[in-house]
Amino acid sequence: MSPIVSVEHLGKSFGGLRAVHNVSFNVEPGEVLGIIGPNGAGKTTLFNCMAGMFPPSTGTVHYQSENVTSWSDAKLARAGMVRTFQLMRPFGSMTVLENVAVAAAARGAKERDAMAQAWEILQRVGLDHYATRTSKDLPTAGLKRLELARAMALHPKVLLLDEVLAGLVPTERQPVIDLLLSIRDNGVTLLFVEHVMQAVMALSDRVLVLNHGETLAYGTPSEVVANPEVIEAYLGDEVTNVDSK
Ligand SMILES: Nc1ncnc2c1ncn2[C@@H]1O[C@H](COP(=O)(O)OP(=O)(O)OP(=O)(O)O)[C@@H](O)[C@H]1O
Ligand SMILES: [Mg+2]
């Protein structure tokens, strides 16, 4: 099977700062790749380069065997590679339902179909009770779900998720992990940046560890949490109690 996403020697510099340097990995269709690393390691920058927010300084991104390195975020999203944002960006004055319907319409659905699809997705992510509220009234957990719902409305084949669990209290996490597992079970390939190790362990087939923009480790979840360099750079004492991170 050929990889659905292939990143080769990707680099991004901001002035003199090397935010991402020489990062390479492949993702197979249906695989879940967790991306971890300390604050400032380059995780979001990697996603920004992959999802067409800005071009990388070096290297290439292939999606479905096509070189998409210079594609815009909109073109990539239309082709099925969709990302969510670490800082959520809903249309605050629209209702929750409208926010998702706009995404469905962007994918080509007519207004009534877009509303119907949006409603179905809101039920799936557990936001149907909030459908007619304006999105700026949502608590953090709701905004995270809305961000996921909007991404799902674009019918992604590959989803890049940037810290969808950040800001959630532990009891709010498992339902989102279960939702991500169900999205994966529907055939969506997931790449997710996350600090919550409970989710990284539960979801990932493989884990990429970034540190100072470079690949520190790349392997199965149990391999990376046992890697002394990863413990030193990132996990620290948490490795004995990954549930708490
Ligand atoms: N648009 C930008 N312009 C200049 N510097 C940037 C830009 N985006 C990121 N950086 C810098 O690049 C480095 C990597 O940042 P990035 O946001 O990718 O880290 P991260 O791994 O996502 O961190 P966090 O876990 O805190 O979200 C940081 O030093 C950051 O300040
Ligand atoms: Mg980040």
Coordinates of C-alpha atoms and ligand atoms in Angstrom, one line a residue, residues 43-44 86 162-163 193, ligand 2:
K43 CA 4.4 20.7 15.9
T44 CA 2.0 23.4 14.8
Q86 CA -5.0 24.9 18.2
D162 CA -3.9 20.3 16.6
E163 CA -4.5 19.8 20.4
V193 CA -0.7 16.9 17.9
Ligands
MG2 MG 1.3 24.1 18.7

